[in-house]
Amino acid sequence: MNDRSWTTRPITRRRLLIAGGASAGLVALSGCSWLDTDPAGDAGPSEAPGTDLREAPQLAARVEAGELPPLSERLPANPAVIEPVDRPGVYGGTWTSALLGPEDEAWLQRTVGYDPLMRWNPEWTEPVPNIAESVEQSDDGHEFLITLRAGMKWSDGAPFTADDLVFAFQDFLLTKELSPAVPSFLTNGGQPATLTRVDDQSVRFTFAEPNGLFLEQLALINSGDVLVSLPAHYLQQFHAAYTEGADATAASAGFASWTELMLARSETYQNAEKPTLNAWMLTNALGDATTVTAERNPYYWKTDPDGRQLPYLDSLSFEVVSDAEVILLKATNGEFAFHTRHVTSLANKPVLAEGREEGGYEFMTLQSSLMNEMVIFLNLTHQDPVKRAVFTNKDFRIGLSHAIDRDELNTATFQDEGEPWQAAPAPDSRYYDEELATQYLEFDVDLANEALDRAGLTQRDGSGFRLAPDGSPLTIEVEVAEPGVVPYWLDAMNLVVGYWNEVGINARTRPEDRTLFKERTEANQHDAGVWVGPGGLGDETRRPFFYLPTMRFEQAFAPAWAQWYQTNGAQGEEPPEPTRRQCELFWELARTPDPDQREELFGQILEIARDEFYVIGTLRVPTGYGIVRDDFHNVPEEMPESFDFATPGGSSPCQYFIE
């Protein structure tokens, strides 16, 4: 491990600088110290042993054999420069880890695949250029000029240019046969953006309305990486617009049409032949593999400060394992160089802690972006008018909250590592609101009963359960997606419904498959549900699903209102005034180019969320952990944990090394 802390502490926002010589009305983002564009060519390499090589020995041997051009011809004119977390590394070694079954693309995305146009800075406070050398945003937020790195190449040596972005945008994302809906990050004002090729290294995105969140979206998995993962020179051979007889080619390959073949060849983790811009190239597809391997990309476009080409590691080897218990055993045996998923739970921490010395690994800290481990949400747009009237009564939700013994829940489920917390941003968040986070947390049966009485549930049946205000029976099924989402949810929710039974609420859990859970919540058929609470730290404005109704499934506390929000009022059900105001503020936030103004608007949204108290929080666990083998270096001692940060991708795995 290293002694350099990697934290998510708040920092002063870096202002956008006026670009010298840029187009009028544009501001530019350039690299910062950890991802620079000016390698220290005069200072010479570090004196650390083994760091006097400018490229990996295996690549140098290929150059010597005439199989590769020299390094100077493989790097772009202005490579991105990564500052090592601890110290310059040495070349060689394999990163070992595991995938939980053949569907676990997420771990590959987080480790091999996080190199979008923009990326997050280490503090996870702002997006910075990555594949893009620079980005210039117009003052009004309508236009974004993206300049790529001259001389950059795909992993097969073909040039990477503006034509690749044009192809990805025009011939894939805007082609209905391949992409039925234009990705949301490329639309606003009900219209897709337009993309103009300026020159070989530059494109301009133009939006119908100001797009205040575009640069953040370009730093996310499944957004900013999509535009740079569709190599034109490779995929055009399967595309009917570029190749005659594309359907015949598809048929000979066993596909029904050129579109099916095109979609298959465009897959990143199911087609190892597709060229990439990532640090490592897959050598076999995920598919039915028992182990997924990847080797270094000889044309990777990042260096360390001494001008030494990254990555330091030769390869990755991720075993595909179907049972999490097997992954846990392998972890305790020290078989993984670095791993943060599947088994690094609170329940497993004692087991992994006991195995550290013999397994030769230590823990690193993951600063959770979650504001809650289990948010309980009633369906406020329930199709049953009686249940809707009860659920939308704020006093009813207050009563349910006061009935929960969160201290007992913490001991039983979270090994006393949790903190009672409502659905609210974390203390380190710029949006922290103490009242929002702590209101109605007190476990008090008397307060619970008083609130439920105020809600009109004063009558009871022969079993002591409260009746609805109209005298009809009231039952609540809390749907829990399982297995494989969060293992402790069902046990935790069984405790909660027990607390609710004690104050006269006839509630029970309903475990069901995640697919069914998603279908039912999206169809507005659920009484209540539980889900993890994002939007705690670093992703508050991108994942505000429990602060206002923007999500129609899984985190769906009001799917009919969310449909109204998502369709700009064309479908769904118009929410009541406070909630409608939130939606209008969030629409305005998305159109606002100034980050300080966006922050102010989101603060207003949270004020309304505090007053409305839509959902019931349980506990927040501030930190998690990963395991790092003793010989695996440059992994930060702390880093944010979030899919948005692509953990650990946001920490630049290309600078990890083994020694």
XYZ file of C-alpha atoms in Angstrom, residues 52-392:
341
model
C 14.643 3.846 -16.671
C 12.588 2.250 -19.456
C 10.292 4.393 -21.626
C 8.120 1.446 -22.635
C 7.441 -2.096 -21.503
C 10.239 -4.555 -22.379
C 7.799 -6.754 -24.312
C 6.901 -3.812 -26.537
C 10.520 -2.781 -26.960
C 11.250 -6.320 -28.167
C 8.455 -6.074 -30.714
C 9.847 -2.758 -31.953
C 13.272 -4.363 -32.274
C 11.738 -7.243 -34.252
C 10.000 -4.812 -36.611
C 6.509 -5.785 -35.402
C 5.701 -2.350 -33.970
C 6.687 1.207 -34.855
C 8.850 3.018 -32.289
C 7.221 4.564 -29.231
C 7.465 8.094 -30.644
C 5.189 7.024 -33.507
C 2.726 5.234 -31.249
C 2.077 8.063 -28.787
C 0.038 11.156 -29.672
C 1.800 14.482 -30.027
C 0.482 15.510 -26.626
C -0.090 12.412 -24.468
C -2.101 12.602 -21.275
C 0.199 12.484 -18.256
C -0.842 10.623 -15.095
C 0.756 11.500 -11.766
C 1.312 8.253 -9.827
C -0.527 8.007 -6.531
C 2.596 6.965 -4.633
C 5.632 6.583 -6.917
C 6.665 5.670 -10.472
C 6.057 2.011 -11.209
C 7.909 -0.782 -12.913
C 6.726 -2.694 -15.946
C 5.319 -6.204 -15.741
C 2.891 -8.342 -13.782
C -0.742 -9.388 -13.972
C -3.716 -7.939 -12.131
C -5.736 -10.896 -10.854
C -9.361 -10.570 -9.817
C -12.745 -12.212 -10.436
C -16.060 -11.677 -12.193
C -19.290 -12.884 -10.622
C -20.689 -14.832 -13.558
C -20.768 -14.013 -17.265
C -23.095 -11.028 -16.729
C -20.583 -9.110 -14.611
C -19.575 -6.604 -17.278
C -19.640 -3.855 -14.656
C -16.303 -4.932 -13.141
C -14.723 -4.930 -16.590
C -16.172 -1.480 -17.268
C -14.729 -0.206 -13.994
C -11.263 -1.675 -14.455
C -10.494 -2.111 -18.157
C -13.049 0.199 -19.687
C -13.050 3.604 -17.987
C -11.531 5.989 -20.537
C -14.315 8.344 -21.708
C -13.963 11.676 -23.495
C -13.931 13.418 -20.116
C -13.151 11.828 -16.750
C -13.486 12.747 -13.095
C -10.705 14.385 -11.146
C -9.535 12.298 -8.157
C -11.587 14.342 -5.682
C -14.674 13.608 -7.790
C -15.666 17.263 -7.880
C -15.485 18.078 -11.589
C -14.956 16.483 -15.005
C -11.622 17.079 -16.742
C -10.446 16.271 -20.293
C -9.296 12.722 -20.933
C -9.463 11.385 -24.495
C -10.458 14.933 -25.328
C -7.378 17.126 -25.159
C -9.564 20.159 -24.469
C -13.209 21.190 -24.371
C -14.550 24.676 -24.994
C -18.055 25.523 -23.864
C -19.996 28.504 -25.161
C -21.146 31.044 -22.584
C -24.782 30.189 -23.264
C -24.209 26.436 -22.877
C -25.483 25.554 -26.368
C -22.161 24.554 -27.978
C -19.201 22.395 -27.009
C -16.033 22.300 -29.114
C -14.113 19.090 -28.413
C -10.520 18.804 -29.559
C -8.891 15.375 -29.692
C -5.208 14.495 -29.309
C -3.334 14.683 -32.613
C -1.625 11.435 -33.532
C -3.710 9.271 -31.197
C -4.292 5.686 -32.384
C -6.536 2.725 -31.806
C -5.005 -0.447 -30.371
C -4.432 -1.825 -33.887
C -2.489 1.286 -34.901
C -5.224 2.933 -36.986
C -5.595 6.714 -36.457
C -8.242 7.922 -34.018
C -9.760 11.132 -35.369
C -12.893 13.251 -35.426
C -14.245 10.876 -38.074
C -14.627 8.207 -35.384
C -16.885 10.474 -33.327
C -18.902 11.407 -36.399
C -19.345 7.745 -37.292
C -20.361 6.816 -33.741
C -22.861 9.662 -33.592
C -24.344 9.719 -37.096
C -24.026 6.119 -38.245
C -24.685 4.328 -34.984
C -26.410 6.381 -32.262
C -28.663 8.235 -34.728
C -29.398 5.140 -36.834
C -32.717 3.733 -35.630
C -31.931 0.188 -36.743
C -28.935 0.210 -34.402
C -30.078 2.582 -31.672
C -33.886 2.936 -31.496
C -33.601 5.886 -29.113
C -30.912 8.548 -29.123
C -29.068 8.360 -25.774
C -30.430 10.907 -23.321
C -27.046 12.588 -22.825
C -27.101 13.574 -26.513
C -30.566 15.135 -26.429
C -32.223 18.141 -24.855
C -35.162 20.320 -25.646
C -36.772 17.219 -27.133
C -34.200 17.102 -29.943
C -30.920 15.278 -30.538
C -27.773 17.361 -30.649
C -26.090 18.107 -33.944
C -22.479 17.118 -34.440
C -20.255 19.061 -36.829
C -16.824 17.912 -37.921
C -14.546 20.950 -37.662
C -11.287 19.290 -38.701
C -9.399 16.016 -38.194
C -9.073 16.642 -34.454
C -12.186 18.677 -33.600
C -15.962 18.327 -33.482
C -18.675 20.676 -32.271
C -21.807 19.531 -30.423
C -24.733 21.942 -30.642
C -27.861 21.573 -28.497
C -31.304 23.091 -28.953
C -31.222 24.348 -25.365
C -28.348 25.017 -22.970
C -26.941 21.751 -21.632
C -25.499 22.335 -18.197
C -24.784 18.660 -17.475
C -23.167 17.617 -20.767
C -19.551 17.653 -19.578
C -20.429 15.616 -16.483
C -22.229 13.095 -18.664
C -19.149 12.780 -20.889
C -17.272 11.563 -17.803
C -19.677 8.692 -17.111
C -19.653 5.031 -18.080
C -22.252 4.344 -20.760
C -22.143 7.981 -21.886
C -18.744 9.511 -22.555
C -17.208 6.159 -23.443
C -19.855 5.287 -26.055
C -18.639 7.930 -28.478
C -15.068 6.619 -28.325
C -15.733 2.879 -28.435
C -16.984 2.554 -32.025
C -13.936 2.552 -34.353
C -15.083 3.615 -37.812
C -12.317 1.825 -39.717
C -13.317 -1.496 -38.139
C -17.116 -1.237 -37.966
C -17.742 0.274 -41.414
C -17.080 -3.139 -42.980
C -20.300 -4.392 -41.345
C -22.407 -1.271 -41.999
C -24.775 -1.232 -44.994
C -24.095 2.453 -45.641
C -20.405 1.688 -46.251
C -20.267 -1.889 -47.519
C -22.192 -3.468 -50.356
C -23.639 -6.847 -49.586
C -23.632 -6.234 -45.822
C -26.651 -8.503 -45.364
C -24.937 -11.287 -47.288
C -21.861 -10.874 -45.127
C -24.057 -11.061 -42.048
C -25.809 -14.207 -43.333
C -22.490 -15.936 -43.957
C -21.547 -15.165 -40.368
C -24.799 -16.618 -39.053
C -26.707 -13.389 -38.464
C -30.183 -12.490 -39.733
C -29.221 -8.992 -40.900
C -26.355 -6.539 -41.108
C -27.742 -4.720 -38.078
C -27.471 -7.854 -35.928
C -23.906 -8.406 -37.099
C -23.072 -4.744 -36.538
C -24.441 -4.804 -32.999
C -22.497 -7.961 -32.215
C -19.225 -6.567 -33.571
C -19.717 -3.285 -31.689
C -19.796 -5.081 -28.318
C -16.826 -4.169 -26.151
C -16.691 -7.188 -23.844
C -18.183 -9.803 -26.165
C -15.893 -9.103 -29.126
C -12.189 -9.175 -28.379
C -11.361 -8.324 -32.005
C -12.718 -4.790 -31.807
C -9.913 -2.193 -31.480
C -9.927 -0.113 -28.309
C -8.474 3.053 -26.788
C -8.264 1.478 -23.328
C -5.052 0.638 -21.492
C -5.549 -3.090 -21.970
C -7.072 -5.059 -24.862
C -9.239 -8.099 -24.199
C -7.664 -11.252 -25.579
C -10.878 -13.239 -25.223
C -14.558 -12.311 -24.980
C -16.574 -12.579 -21.784
C -19.179 -14.956 -23.241
C -18.657 -18.477 -21.932
C -15.068 -17.874 -20.831
C -13.859 -19.271 -17.533
C -11.238 -16.515 -17.347
C -11.243 -13.153 -19.101
C -7.775 -11.877 -19.942
C -6.426 -8.644 -21.368
C -2.980 -7.458 -22.416
C -1.433 -4.013 -22.672
C -2.411 -1.752 -25.550
C 0.832 -0.871 -27.392
C -0.738 2.395 -28.601
C -2.034 3.591 -25.238
C -1.880 7.356 -25.130
C -0.972 8.089 -21.492
C 2.429 8.367 -19.835
C 3.772 9.002 -16.373
C 5.519 12.362 -15.647
C 8.819 10.926 -16.903
C 7.334 10.218 -20.318
C 7.141 6.454 -19.734
C 4.225 4.856 -21.538
C 1.451 3.427 -19.412
C 0.107 0.995 -18.328
C 2.760 -0.440 -16.051
C 0.943 -3.800 -15.767
C 1.378 -6.263 -18.617
C -1.994 -7.915 -18.298
C -5.200 -8.634 -16.398
C -6.669 -12.052 -15.590
C -10.189 -12.114 -14.151
C -11.605 -15.546 -13.347
C -15.336 -15.971 -14.029
C -16.871 -17.466 -10.881
C -20.564 -18.248 -10.432
C -20.595 -18.416 -6.625
C -19.738 -15.439 -4.418
C -18.586 -17.844 -1.672
C -15.905 -19.155 -4.036
C -14.787 -15.578 -4.681
C -14.588 -15.032 -0.912
C -12.407 -18.123 -0.507
C -10.086 -17.009 -3.293
C -9.875 -13.550 -1.762
C -8.879 -14.879 1.654
C -6.281 -17.072 -0.040
C -4.618 -13.954 -1.467
C -5.405 -14.867 -5.076
C -6.515 -11.339 -6.025
C -4.149 -8.428 -6.582
C -6.950 -5.899 -6.087
C -10.692 -6.433 -5.674
C -13.576 -4.304 -4.395
C -16.782 -6.103 -5.397
C -19.106 -9.000 -4.620
C -17.589 -10.126 -1.310
C -16.253 -6.960 0.325
C -19.349 -6.606 2.501
C -19.663 -5.742 6.169
C -20.724 -9.308 6.889
C -17.548 -10.683 5.273
C -15.164 -8.147 6.792
C -14.252 -10.260 9.847
C -13.446 -13.219 7.595
C -11.323 -11.140 5.238
C -9.637 -9.373 8.155
C -8.623 -12.690 9.674
C -7.096 -13.824 6.399
C -4.977 -10.718 5.763
C -1.645 -11.932 7.121
C -1.728 -15.363 5.504
C -3.267 -14.031 2.289
C -0.779 -11.179 2.032
C -3.247 -8.352 1.515
C -4.548 -5.250 3.273
C -7.734 -3.187 3.225
C -8.202 0.111 1.435
C -11.133 2.447 2.136
C -14.044 3.118 -0.194
C -15.826 6.380 0.588
C -19.438 5.557 -0.201
C -21.459 7.788 -2.481
C -24.623 6.245 -1.066
C -26.706 8.338 1.282
C -28.583 5.267 2.495
C -28.184 1.518 2.562
C -31.937 0.917 2.380
C -34.523 3.526 1.480
C -38.151 2.511 2.057
C -40.593 4.074 -0.364
C -44.368 3.978 -0.463
C -46.031 4.366 -3.858
C -47.396 7.912 -3.712
C -49.197 7.476 -7.056
C -50.846 4.175 -6.144
C -53.701 3.074 -8.402
C -55.852 2.259 -5.347
C -57.320 5.621 -4.268
C -57.593 4.526 -0.605
C -53.941 3.491 -0.381
C -52.887 6.570 -2.312
C -54.698 8.822 0.188
C -52.988 7.075 3.095
C -49.513 6.936 1.533
C -49.512 10.585 0.446
